Amino acid sequence: MTHKDRWLLWLFLAPTLLLIAVFLYYPMIGTVFESFRDTSFINPTPRFVGFEIYEKILASRDFHEILRNSIIWTLGVVILQNLLGFAAAVLLNQGLPMQGVLRAVVLMPFILPGVVTAILWRFMYDPQLGLINSLMMRFGFFEDGAAWLASSSTAMAAVIFVAIWKGFPFSMLIYLAALQNVDQSQVEAATLDGAGPVRRLFDVTIPAIKDVILVNIVLTLILTFNYFDIVWVLTRGGPQNATHIFPTKIFETGFGQFRFGEAATYGVFSIIVLAIFVALYVIVQKSASNRRPVA
Amino acid sequence: MATVELQNLAKNFGGFTALEDLNLMIEDGEFLVLLGPSGCGKSTTMRIIAGLDEPTSGRILIGGKQVNDIPARDRNLAMVFQNYALYPHMTVGENIGYPLKIQRIGRADRERRVREAAAKVEMQELLTRRPAELSGGQRQRVALARAIVRTPQLFLMDEPLSNLDAKLRTVMRAELKHLQKELATTTIYVTHDQVEAMTLADRIVILNDARIQQIGAPAEIYARPANVFVAGFIGSPPMNLIAGEIKDGIFVHATGSLKVEGEPDGAVTLGIRPEDISLVATDKADLEGKVYSSELLGDCTLINAHIGKTLIAAKVRPEDVREINTPVSVGIDHSKLHFFDASTGTRRDNAK
């Protein structure tokens, strides 16, 4: 590459780099700056306070509840969504009749916008009018309707359920694509070696798609941790703090209470927690299969 | 070890007939090759025996016992696949030992048998490698070891050598034949390569258009092909086929005639193998033609010549090289002629 080419290279890269810098890195670094300054509605002139907000948040009950909620929420959704998505993919890869139609039907929740999904499920969960309670009562599980979203003991589970309902087709889609690329002769070889369906799944299919599983889990981990719309529309983080996770807390603190310094600090914490999540998973995955890469 | 019997086997995929009324008896310890062009039904036959596909109708008996309703995993057969189908995340040793692991055979016993099987294919030094680190020939050996490790009643091999280069294929062919005779396990081998079929088989089954064309020992199939298809399929280059008619002991074709005493009259296809043709002086010529190509192969010369519009191949002495487009006189060994009925394509003297 000549000197002139190198200039040309930077020239072509410049617009993209500029856009990334302005719209990605500036706000990111700005968030970190903001977290060191006390800014609020009644005190519009920012004041540098160092780690004061961090200390305050770390000592608060809110933070610990939100951290716990975020972990439960993320693990719950990621584990169940991937298990369900994988199971659905295996099922839809069996060559069932009407397979194409079935796939389209299963994909429907994924296509709905998050807000629409949340509103739909608010009706479903409604204590008096909801489908769930009316079914439960008809089949005699309850005498009275349960307030799924209004009770601290059930709200998180109810929200996780909706997220999985909406999210599992996405995982399924990726798993299905991976399953269709599994070398069938390996599966047949295992069959003739005497392996039943379960052994074939664990000895041939899962090892063959383990990279896709890794990608899928990291992807859903990040998406779930940063989920906002469904939780916000369903519960606004309530009742009390029962379903408050980082994104809803950040939104509420920043745009509900206009405490931008605090919102920014929560943002920084959420990035740290997410990074730990992903790093932990990748380390576990690597040590579980600390074998040489397979071509 | 076992016999295999197929009775009235048929298989349809939608409207496509892959197999039609197939009957076959395979002896205990026999090396049987299913040979035919792509899409002739040979792989389907093997997959049905394996239990990977179900026949549309007909019976499969292994060791005299009907196995139609026995699932593939319980039939105790070992199969070697064209792409080897090794498990990429397992080592060579784990690959070979996998069938034993499934049978819950103890670790010590398993390791001993893996070592024995690996030694048979000379892979004992590479047990800790992964398939990705092996050459094609080595992978093939691992696949073989995985097949022999649990002494199945039947080996099925689906074009196992076709992904290897030509030289390695010759070596593996010999090894395979040796191994099979040593183990004396009934083996069914699918290939489209007639050289493999001729060299490996005790008996060859030639399939085309979902039907068996001929069953026989390699020498028999070569010497007496049952119909025009077999004649044109076996041999390299295959048998020359010339259309014509016999009248009063004379075979008349498009550009000349040939004395064929004792053959009954009728429309026939004359077959003659390239090695039964020689170049002769003009006054002794059976056929006159024009050289299309002349290739010196070392131990012989291959000459293609136009006799009228028909291109025939002749394997002649190495010194008989000819210029392209020169006239050539061809002599035929009259004791080596084959006659096929022009309308049905079957061998005329089949009844004899």
XYZ file of C-alpha atoms in Angstrom:
647
model
C 0.000 0.000 0.000
C 1.427 3.356 -0.998
C 1.328 6.494 1.082
C -1.415 7.914 -1.075
C -3.587 4.837 -0.672
C -3.342 5.147 3.075
C -4.763 8.679 2.909
C -7.538 7.439 0.720
C -8.286 4.718 3.247
C -8.738 7.199 6.060
C -10.761 9.452 3.802
C -13.266 6.671 3.149
C -13.354 5.658 6.790
C -13.772 9.189 8.091
C -17.587 9.613 7.751
C -18.259 6.346 9.547
C -15.746 7.024 12.274
C -17.201 10.485 12.765
C -20.731 9.147 13.118
C -19.625 6.480 15.585
C -17.658 9.026 17.596
C -20.488 11.542 17.795
C -23.394 9.198 18.378
C -21.778 6.332 20.247
C -18.598 7.256 22.056
C -19.503 10.840 22.998
C -22.702 9.838 24.816
C -20.941 6.864 26.414
C -18.088 8.937 27.777
C -20.552 11.710 28.575
C -22.499 9.293 30.747
C -19.421 8.528 32.768
C -18.727 12.281 33.198
C -22.330 12.898 34.136
C -22.134 10.262 36.855
C -19.543 12.400 38.688
C -21.734 15.482 38.687
C -24.808 16.283 40.697
C -27.471 17.481 38.296
C -31.126 17.694 39.185
C -34.321 19.533 38.348
C -34.038 21.983 41.208
C -30.301 22.367 40.829
C -29.750 22.851 37.096
C -26.106 23.941 37.357
C -24.038 20.755 37.487
C -21.698 20.395 40.397
C -18.716 18.031 40.423
C -19.071 15.615 43.336
C -16.606 12.826 42.517
C -17.759 9.418 43.714
C -20.368 10.829 46.020
C -23.291 9.543 43.955
C -21.685 6.138 43.611
C -21.352 5.894 47.371
C -24.915 6.992 47.874
C -26.283 4.483 45.392
C -24.192 1.590 46.637
C -25.474 2.229 50.146
C -29.118 2.443 49.069
C -31.642 -0.358 49.323
C -32.866 0.427 45.808
C -29.570 -0.517 44.251
C -29.427 -3.909 45.878
C -32.997 -4.690 44.945
C -32.379 -3.655 41.373
C -29.184 -5.664 41.139
C -30.969 -8.721 42.497
C -33.956 -8.184 40.191
C -31.704 -7.732 37.172
C -29.885 -10.977 37.910
C -33.104 -12.957 38.448
C -34.698 -11.385 35.389
C -31.717 -11.939 33.112
C -30.921 -15.492 34.204
C -34.598 -16.453 34.203
C -35.256 -15.159 30.726
C -31.969 -16.304 29.166
C -32.091 -19.841 30.535
C -35.774 -20.481 29.890
C -35.847 -18.718 26.537
C -32.878 -20.710 25.248
C -34.198 -24.017 26.574
C -37.612 -23.378 25.073
C -36.149 -22.041 21.825
C -33.882 -25.048 21.488
C -36.668 -27.490 22.257
C -38.947 -25.811 19.725
C -36.179 -25.876 17.115
C -35.545 -29.594 17.676
C -39.284 -30.236 17.394
C -39.675 -28.202 14.213
C -36.649 -29.914 12.684
C -38.276 -33.358 12.767
C -40.011 -33.057 9.429
C -43.487 -32.722 10.891
C -46.405 -32.228 8.523
C -47.251 -28.548 7.917
C -43.790 -27.634 9.169
C -43.664 -24.346 7.258
C -46.998 -23.196 8.674
C -45.979 -24.231 12.185
C -42.759 -22.254 11.936
C -44.625 -19.145 10.841
C -47.153 -19.516 13.660
C -44.437 -19.967 16.275
C -42.681 -16.873 14.972
C -45.681 -14.582 15.487
C -44.895 -13.255 19.008
C -41.453 -12.210 17.847
C -42.925 -10.025 15.132
C -45.193 -8.065 17.515
C -43.734 -4.776 18.805
C -42.746 -4.918 22.476
C -45.245 -2.288 23.540
C -48.095 -4.089 21.804
C -47.039 -7.341 23.443
C -47.001 -5.686 26.859
C -50.440 -4.120 26.438
C -51.807 -7.432 25.188
C -50.497 -9.216 28.268
C -51.766 -6.546 30.619
C -55.199 -7.518 29.437
C -54.369 -11.199 29.764
C -53.160 -10.706 33.344
C -56.000 -8.405 34.392
C -57.420 -9.675 37.695
C -61.093 -9.189 36.704
C -61.185 -9.291 32.907
C -58.052 -11.240 32.037
C -58.068 -14.495 30.141
C -55.640 -16.142 32.518
C -57.733 -15.644 35.619
C -60.940 -16.536 33.868
C -59.376 -19.815 32.689
C -57.872 -20.519 36.111
C -61.217 -19.966 37.799
C -63.141 -21.967 35.244
C -60.891 -24.966 35.799
C -61.093 -24.474 39.556
C -57.544 -23.462 40.441
C -58.695 -20.281 42.193
C -61.791 -18.968 43.883
C -60.913 -15.348 43.189
C -58.702 -13.768 40.570
C -55.033 -13.303 41.377
C -53.421 -9.934 40.754
C -50.449 -11.266 38.796
C -48.760 -7.948 38.074
C -49.801 -6.191 41.281
C -48.445 -8.719 43.746
C -44.736 -8.635 44.634
C -44.579 -12.393 44.763
C -45.821 -13.005 41.216
C -44.957 -9.825 39.292
C -41.402 -10.827 38.331
C -42.453 -14.292 37.208
C -45.301 -12.808 35.178
C -42.989 -10.345 33.433
C -40.362 -13.019 32.753
C -43.063 -15.196 31.224
C -44.063 -12.461 28.756
C -40.443 -11.809 27.794
C -39.917 -15.501 27.071
C -43.170 -15.716 25.149
C -41.971 -12.894 22.941
C -38.311 -13.836 22.795
C -38.160 -17.609 22.347
C -38.990 -17.601 18.622
C -35.849 -15.555 18.048
C -33.697 -18.151 19.797
C -35.575 -20.905 18.016
C -34.896 -19.352 14.638
C -31.150 -19.307 15.213
C -31.119 -22.833 16.658
C -33.203 -24.103 13.775
C -30.751 -22.701 11.234
C -27.892 -24.362 13.127
C -29.711 -27.702 13.382
C -30.292 -27.779 9.670
C -26.554 -27.561 9.138
C -25.720 -30.527 11.360
C -24.063 -33.258 9.307
C -26.798 -35.890 8.989
C -24.340 -38.672 8.327
C -22.871 -38.109 11.807
C -26.334 -38.471 13.276
C -26.866 -41.626 11.225
C -23.461 -42.973 12.235
C -24.412 -42.502 15.876
C -27.732 -44.249 15.235
C -25.964 -47.282 13.803
C -23.453 -47.140 16.655
C -26.492 -47.804 18.848
C -27.242 -44.312 20.180
C -30.850 -43.403 20.954
C -32.381 -39.960 20.297
C -31.204 -38.451 23.611
C -27.626 -39.648 23.228
C -27.565 -38.456 19.624
C -28.698 -35.037 20.815
C -25.998 -34.771 23.474
C -23.173 -36.594 21.674
C -23.584 -35.309 18.126
C -26.045 -32.467 17.699
C -25.179 -30.245 20.645
C -21.392 -30.484 20.174
C -21.909 -29.674 16.496
C -23.776 -26.442 17.253
C -21.991 -25.414 20.448
C -20.642 -22.236 18.876
C -24.147 -21.212 17.911
C -25.322 -21.920 21.452
C -22.574 -19.635 22.762
C -23.534 -16.827 20.402
C -27.214 -17.273 21.126
C -26.747 -17.128 24.894
C -24.458 -14.098 24.836
C -26.869 -12.371 22.483
C -29.944 -13.032 24.599
C -27.949 -12.151 27.710
C -27.215 -8.667 26.391
C -30.655 -8.122 24.882
C -32.440 -9.286 28.026
C -30.310 -7.314 30.432
C -31.056 -4.151 28.457
C -34.768 -4.928 28.005
C -36.979 -1.970 28.663
C -40.304 -1.737 26.864
C -42.112 -4.845 28.107
C -41.178 -4.329 31.745
C -41.949 -0.627 31.692
C -45.346 -0.963 30.057
C -46.382 -3.942 32.179
C -45.367 -2.764 35.654
C -43.223 0.405 35.586
C -40.872 -1.504 37.856
C -43.515 -2.060 40.488
C -45.125 -3.092 42.699
C -42.684 -1.325 45.034
C -39.408 -2.305 43.387
C -40.406 -5.890 42.561
C -39.708 -5.696 38.832
C -37.363 -2.747 38.662
C -34.296 -3.580 36.602
C -31.459 -1.319 35.495
C -33.021 0.107 32.314
C -36.349 0.922 33.988
C -34.581 2.441 36.978
C -32.358 4.551 34.727
C -35.354 5.792 32.791
C -37.381 6.528 35.883
C -34.544 8.315 37.675
C -33.514 10.329 34.657
C -36.734 11.182 32.878
C -39.212 10.680 35.737
C -37.321 12.387 38.530
C -34.805 14.359 36.441
C -31.905 13.211 38.601
C -29.501 12.855 35.719
C -26.365 12.311 37.761
C -27.954 9.383 39.519
C -29.362 7.978 36.275
C -25.929 8.160 34.695
C -24.396 6.365 37.676
C -26.954 3.593 37.388
C -26.012 3.432 33.708
C -22.350 2.952 34.540
C -23.232 0.256 37.061
C -25.383 -1.528 34.524
C -22.529 -1.621 32.006
C -20.228 -3.104 34.648
C -22.757 -5.757 35.687
C -23.458 -6.703 32.085
C -19.746 -6.968 31.312
C -19.299 -9.272 34.310
C -22.260 -11.379 33.180
C -20.898 -11.877 29.674
C -17.300 -12.411 30.824
C -18.409 -15.016 33.374
C -20.395 -16.910 30.804
C -17.609 -16.918 28.238
C -15.085 -18.102 30.847
C -17.378 -20.904 32.002
C -18.032 -21.931 28.415
C -14.319 -21.950 27.534
C -13.283 -23.979 30.569
C -16.118 -26.443 30.037
C -14.677 -27.237 26.625
C -10.993 -26.447 27.019
C -10.178 -28.501 23.995
C -8.445 -27.519 20.839
C -10.659 -25.920 18.221
C -12.235 -28.280 15.770
C -12.259 -27.543 12.072
C -21.937 -62.555 11.010
C -25.046 -63.288 9.090
C -26.795 -63.809 5.827
C -28.935 -61.034 4.387
C -32.030 -61.645 2.335
C -34.118 -59.070 0.508
C -37.538 -60.164 -0.672
C -39.620 -58.144 -3.156
C -38.123 -54.939 -1.850
C -39.561 -51.713 -3.276
C -39.136 -48.062 -2.407
C -40.931 -45.003 -3.725
C -40.139 -41.400 -2.895
C -43.347 -39.607 -3.747
C -43.862 -40.466 -7.399
C -40.260 -41.559 -7.947
C -39.477 -45.263 -7.940
C -36.078 -45.818 -6.351
C -36.345 -49.601 -6.125
C -38.627 -52.084 -7.774
C -39.169 -55.696 -6.720
C -35.629 -56.372 -5.578
C -34.719 -59.924 -4.560
C -31.283 -60.731 -3.275
C -29.621 -63.377 -1.100
C -26.276 -62.496 0.465
C -24.229 -65.339 1.903
C -22.542 -65.326 5.286
C -19.081 -63.781 5.052
C -19.580 -62.634 1.480
C -18.221 -59.369 0.099
C -21.067 -58.087 -2.038
C -20.777 -54.923 -4.104
C -23.778 -52.923 -5.250
C -22.670 -51.197 -8.432
C -24.476 -48.747 -10.650
C -24.646 -45.168 -11.873
C -25.959 -42.314 -9.720
C -29.619 -42.665 -8.842
C -29.816 -46.379 -9.636
C -31.042 -47.262 -6.132
C -27.854 -48.765 -4.701
C -27.564 -46.352 -1.779
C -31.287 -46.684 -1.109
C -30.889 -50.448 -0.896
C -28.083 -50.077 1.619
C -29.953 -47.504 3.689
C -32.957 -49.807 3.837
C -30.794 -52.691 5.050
C -29.282 -50.335 7.637
C -32.720 -49.247 8.798
C -32.103 -45.578 7.996
C -34.881 -45.695 5.404
C -38.022 -47.789 5.401
C -38.994 -49.816 2.351
C -42.365 -49.115 0.751
C -42.905 -52.862 0.620
C -40.940 -56.078 0.859
C -39.059 -57.955 3.552
C -35.524 -57.664 4.929
C -34.063 -60.677 6.709
C -30.746 -60.593 8.532
C -29.509 -63.944 9.801
C -32.825 -65.442 8.731
C -34.797 -63.098 10.998
C -37.085 -60.407 9.644
C -35.803 -56.991 10.736
C -38.328 -54.638 9.109
C -39.603 -53.506 12.500
C -36.266 -53.462 14.297
C -34.890 -49.885 14.561
C -31.508 -49.125 13.030
C -29.761 -48.809 16.380
C -30.699 -52.350 17.370
C -29.739 -54.095 14.127
C -26.076 -54.453 15.132
C -24.672 -53.261 11.822
C -21.707 -50.993 11.302
C -21.622 -48.510 8.473
C -18.764 -46.584 6.902
C -19.869 -43.359 5.269
C -18.545 -41.589 2.197
C -17.554 -38.515 4.243
C -16.435 -40.793 7.131
C -18.948 -39.151 9.548
C -16.439 -39.022 12.380
C -17.467 -37.090 15.487
C -15.314 -33.946 15.197
C -15.258 -33.107 18.911
C -13.997 -36.552 19.940
C -10.463 -37.897 19.674
C -9.650 -40.841 17.426
C -9.805 -43.141 20.461
C -13.165 -41.736 21.564
C -14.519 -42.069 18.048
C -13.524 -45.713 17.804
C -14.759 -46.437 21.326
C -18.112 -44.690 20.921
C -20.157 -47.796 19.998
C -18.673 -49.588 23.006
C -19.425 -46.675 25.295
C -23.053 -46.866 24.230
C -23.094 -50.571 25.020
C -21.825 -49.571 28.505
C -18.722 -51.686 28.198
C -16.281 -51.058 31.047
C -13.424 -48.635 30.591
C -10.556 -51.131 30.723
C -12.205 -53.522 28.326
C -13.156 -50.660 26.043
C -9.613 -49.300 25.881
C -8.208 -52.713 25.090
C -10.667 -53.228 22.229
C -10.092 -49.710 20.888
C -6.347 -50.406 20.815
C -6.921 -53.717 19.034
C -9.179 -52.169 16.415
C -6.824 -49.240 15.926
C -3.908 -51.632 15.492
C -5.785 -53.478 12.744
C -5.902 -50.265 10.697
C -2.500 -49.037 11.917
C -3.833 -46.021 13.777
C -2.654 -46.961 17.295
C -0.161 -44.081 17.389
C -2.793 -41.421 16.748
C -5.479 -42.221 19.312
C -5.333 -38.797 20.969
C -5.631 -36.802 17.746
C -8.831 -35.195 16.551
C -10.331 -35.925 13.114
C -9.478 -32.413 11.900
C -5.805 -33.205 12.400
C -5.865 -36.316 10.217
C -5.451 -36.848 6.484
C -8.268 -38.297 4.395
C -6.772 -41.779 4.440
C -6.304 -41.670 8.194
C -9.891 -40.541 8.720
C -11.037 -43.420 6.576
C -9.033 -45.808 8.763
C -10.640 -44.381 11.898
C -14.077 -44.876 10.364
C -13.142 -48.488 9.599
C -11.846 -49.044 13.120
C -15.079 -47.653 14.558
C -16.951 -50.149 12.397
C -14.920 -53.220 13.356
C -14.493 -52.449 17.056
C -17.743 -54.070 18.165
C -17.770 -57.042 15.769
C -21.117 -56.308 14.115
C -23.007 -58.945 12.162
C -22.779 -56.866 9.000
C -20.610 -54.137 7.477
C -22.213 -51.551 5.241
C -19.925 -49.314 3.231
C -21.257 -46.379 1.252
C -18.627 -45.314 -1.292
C -15.982 -45.246 1.437
C -13.046 -44.609 -0.896
C -14.489 -42.013 -3.229
C -13.157 -39.011 -1.277
C -9.573 -40.276 -1.436
C -7.038 -39.512 -4.139
C -6.374 -42.165 -6.767
C -3.157 -43.540 -5.304
C -4.480 -43.801 -1.765
C -7.634 -45.404 -3.064
C -5.627 -48.286 -4.527
C -3.812 -48.817 -1.229
C -7.006 -48.633 0.854
C -8.767 -50.985 -1.527
C -6.213 -53.691 -0.900
C -6.312 -53.083 2.862
C -10.080 -53.230 2.889
C -10.189 -56.517 1.015
C -7.561 -58.016 3.289
C -9.357 -56.840 6.420
C -12.692 -58.186 5.264
C -11.303 -61.653 4.551
C -9.531 -61.661 7.908
C -12.701 -60.725 9.812
C -14.938 -62.836 7.563
C -17.856 -60.487 8.232
C -20.592 -60.172 5.642
C -20.010 -56.891 3.833
C -22.225 -54.852 1.542
C -20.363 -52.208 -0.372
C -21.891 -49.486 -2.522
C -19.919 -47.866 -5.307
C -20.233 -46.375 -8.763
C -16.604 -47.248 -9.490
C -16.404 -50.476 -11.492
C -12.712 -50.963 -10.698
C -13.522 -51.026 -6.984
C -16.354 -53.421 -7.665
C -14.251 -55.771 -9.786
C -11.345 -55.860 -7.342
C -13.235 -56.084 -4.050
C -16.302 -58.160 -4.717
C -17.010 -61.821 -4.288
C -20.169 -61.043 -6.192
C -21.351 -57.860 -7.884
C -24.955 -56.716 -8.130
C -25.400 -54.272 -10.974
C -28.328 -51.922 -10.557
C -29.885 -49.505 -12.996
C -33.267 -47.789 -13.130
C -34.327 -49.252 -9.773
C -33.791 -52.828 -10.969
C -31.108 -55.485 -10.741
C -29.419 -55.889 -14.111
C -27.101 -58.752 -13.254
C -25.739 -60.642 -10.260
C -22.497 -62.552 -10.542
C -18.828 -62.940 -9.777
C -16.674 -60.179 -11.303
C -15.146 -62.511 -13.896
C -18.559 -63.814 -14.934
C -20.010 -60.330 -15.284
C -17.061 -59.269 -17.364
C -17.085 -62.353 -19.565
C -20.838 -62.646 -20.012
C -22.678 -59.368 -19.469
C -26.379 -60.113 -19.224
C -27.552 -57.128 -21.235
C -26.504 -54.043 -23.162
C -26.480 -51.894 -20.026
C -24.023 -54.134 -18.190
C -21.906 -54.505 -21.332
C -21.679 -50.739 -21.691
C -21.065 -50.158 -17.980
C -18.347 -52.669 -17.117
C -14.852 -52.429 -18.566
C -12.609 -49.470 -19.153
C -13.199 -48.435 -21.831
C -16.520 -50.319 -21.925
C -17.569 -52.857 -24.525
C -18.111 -51.551 -28.060
C -21.702 -51.922 -29.191
C -22.608 -51.983 -32.882
C -26.212 -52.161 -34.074
C -27.028 -54.412 -37.046
C -28.846 -57.500 -38.256
C -27.937 -61.139 -38.736
C -29.077 -62.858 -41.899
C -27.891 -66.322 -42.953
C -24.835 -66.256 -40.687
C -23.732 -62.781 -41.729
C -23.907 -59.714 -39.417
C -24.724 -56.659 -41.483
C -24.143 -53.197 -39.997
C -24.178 -49.662 -41.336
C -20.810 -49.795 -43.098
C -20.104 -53.432 -43.748
C -20.629 -57.019 -42.786
C -19.098 -59.747 -40.668
C -19.310 -63.524 -40.799
C -20.941 -64.938 -37.688
C -21.600 -68.607 -38.278
C -24.267 -70.405 -36.299
C -26.028 -67.310 -34.971
C -29.786 -67.283 -35.602
C -31.212 -64.482 -37.733
C -32.617 -61.274 -36.268
C -31.921 -57.679 -35.280
C -29.033 -57.628 -32.803
C -26.476 -55.452 -31.066
C -22.976 -56.801 -31.471
C -20.659 -56.381 -28.509
C -16.890 -56.590 -28.627
C -14.419 -55.658 -25.884
C -11.630 -53.210 -26.796
C -8.947 -55.770 -25.904
C -10.429 -58.280 -28.358
C -9.752 -55.885 -31.218
C -6.414 -55.615 -32.982
C -4.985 -53.658 -35.887
C -4.422 -55.849 -38.964
C -3.336 -55.619 -42.596
C -6.004 -54.272 -44.947
C -6.675 -57.658 -46.607
C -7.507 -59.297 -43.231
C -9.737 -56.459 -41.980
C -13.091 -57.217 -40.352
C -13.916 -53.509 -40.158
C -12.551 -50.408 -41.888
C -12.489 -47.071 -40.096
C -10.788 -43.761 -39.523
C -8.663 -42.948 -36.476
C -10.302 -40.415 -34.169
C -7.729 -40.504 -31.371
C -4.665 -42.529 -30.423
C -3.399 -42.598 -26.845
C -0.277 -44.428 -25.705
C -0.967 -45.628 -22.144
C 2.372 -47.380 -21.609
C 1.362 -51.031 -21.575
C -0.991 -50.578 -24.511
C -2.308 -48.043 -26.971
C -5.930 -46.960 -26.880
C -7.294 -46.192 -30.310
C -10.709 -44.698 -30.954
C -11.877 -45.044 -34.522
C -15.018 -44.173 -36.450
C -16.630 -47.149 -38.153
C -19.250 -45.280 -40.115
C -20.879 -43.129 -37.441
C -20.085 -45.499 -34.575
C -17.043 -44.735 -32.462
C -15.289 -47.881 -31.293
C -12.435 -48.255 -28.837
C -9.553 -50.690 -29.286
C -6.820 -51.643 -26.875
C -3.879 -52.581 -29.060
C -0.140 -53.221 -28.734
C 1.866 -50.190 -27.548
C 3.750 -49.955 -30.848
C 0.488 -49.654 -32.838
C 0.275 -45.886 -32.539
C -1.644 -44.268 -35.425
C -1.981 -40.738 -36.751
C -5.357 -39.055 -36.335
C -7.620 -39.151 -39.422
C -5.664 -41.967 -41.099
C -7.585 -45.032 -42.275
C -7.289 -48.084 -40.087
C -8.059 -51.795 -40.575
C -9.453 -53.579 -37.572
C -9.477 -57.290 -36.804
C -11.865 -58.878 -34.326
C -11.390 -62.030 -32.277
C -14.377 -64.024 -33.554
C -14.496 -66.260 -30.491
C -15.109 -63.234 -28.226
C -18.245 -61.791 -29.806
C -21.303 -60.947 -27.678
C -24.801 -60.713 -29.148
C -27.699 -58.861 -27.562
C -31.281 -58.813 -28.743
C -31.833 -55.427 -30.419
C -35.309 -54.854 -28.945
C -34.922 -56.130 -25.357
C -31.182 -55.565 -24.937
C -30.730 -58.950 -23.225
C -27.959 -61.383 -24.046
C -28.969 -63.822 -26.783
C -27.377 -66.951 -25.400
C -28.670 -66.344 -21.873
C -30.996 -69.292 -22.208
C -28.173 -71.663 -23.104
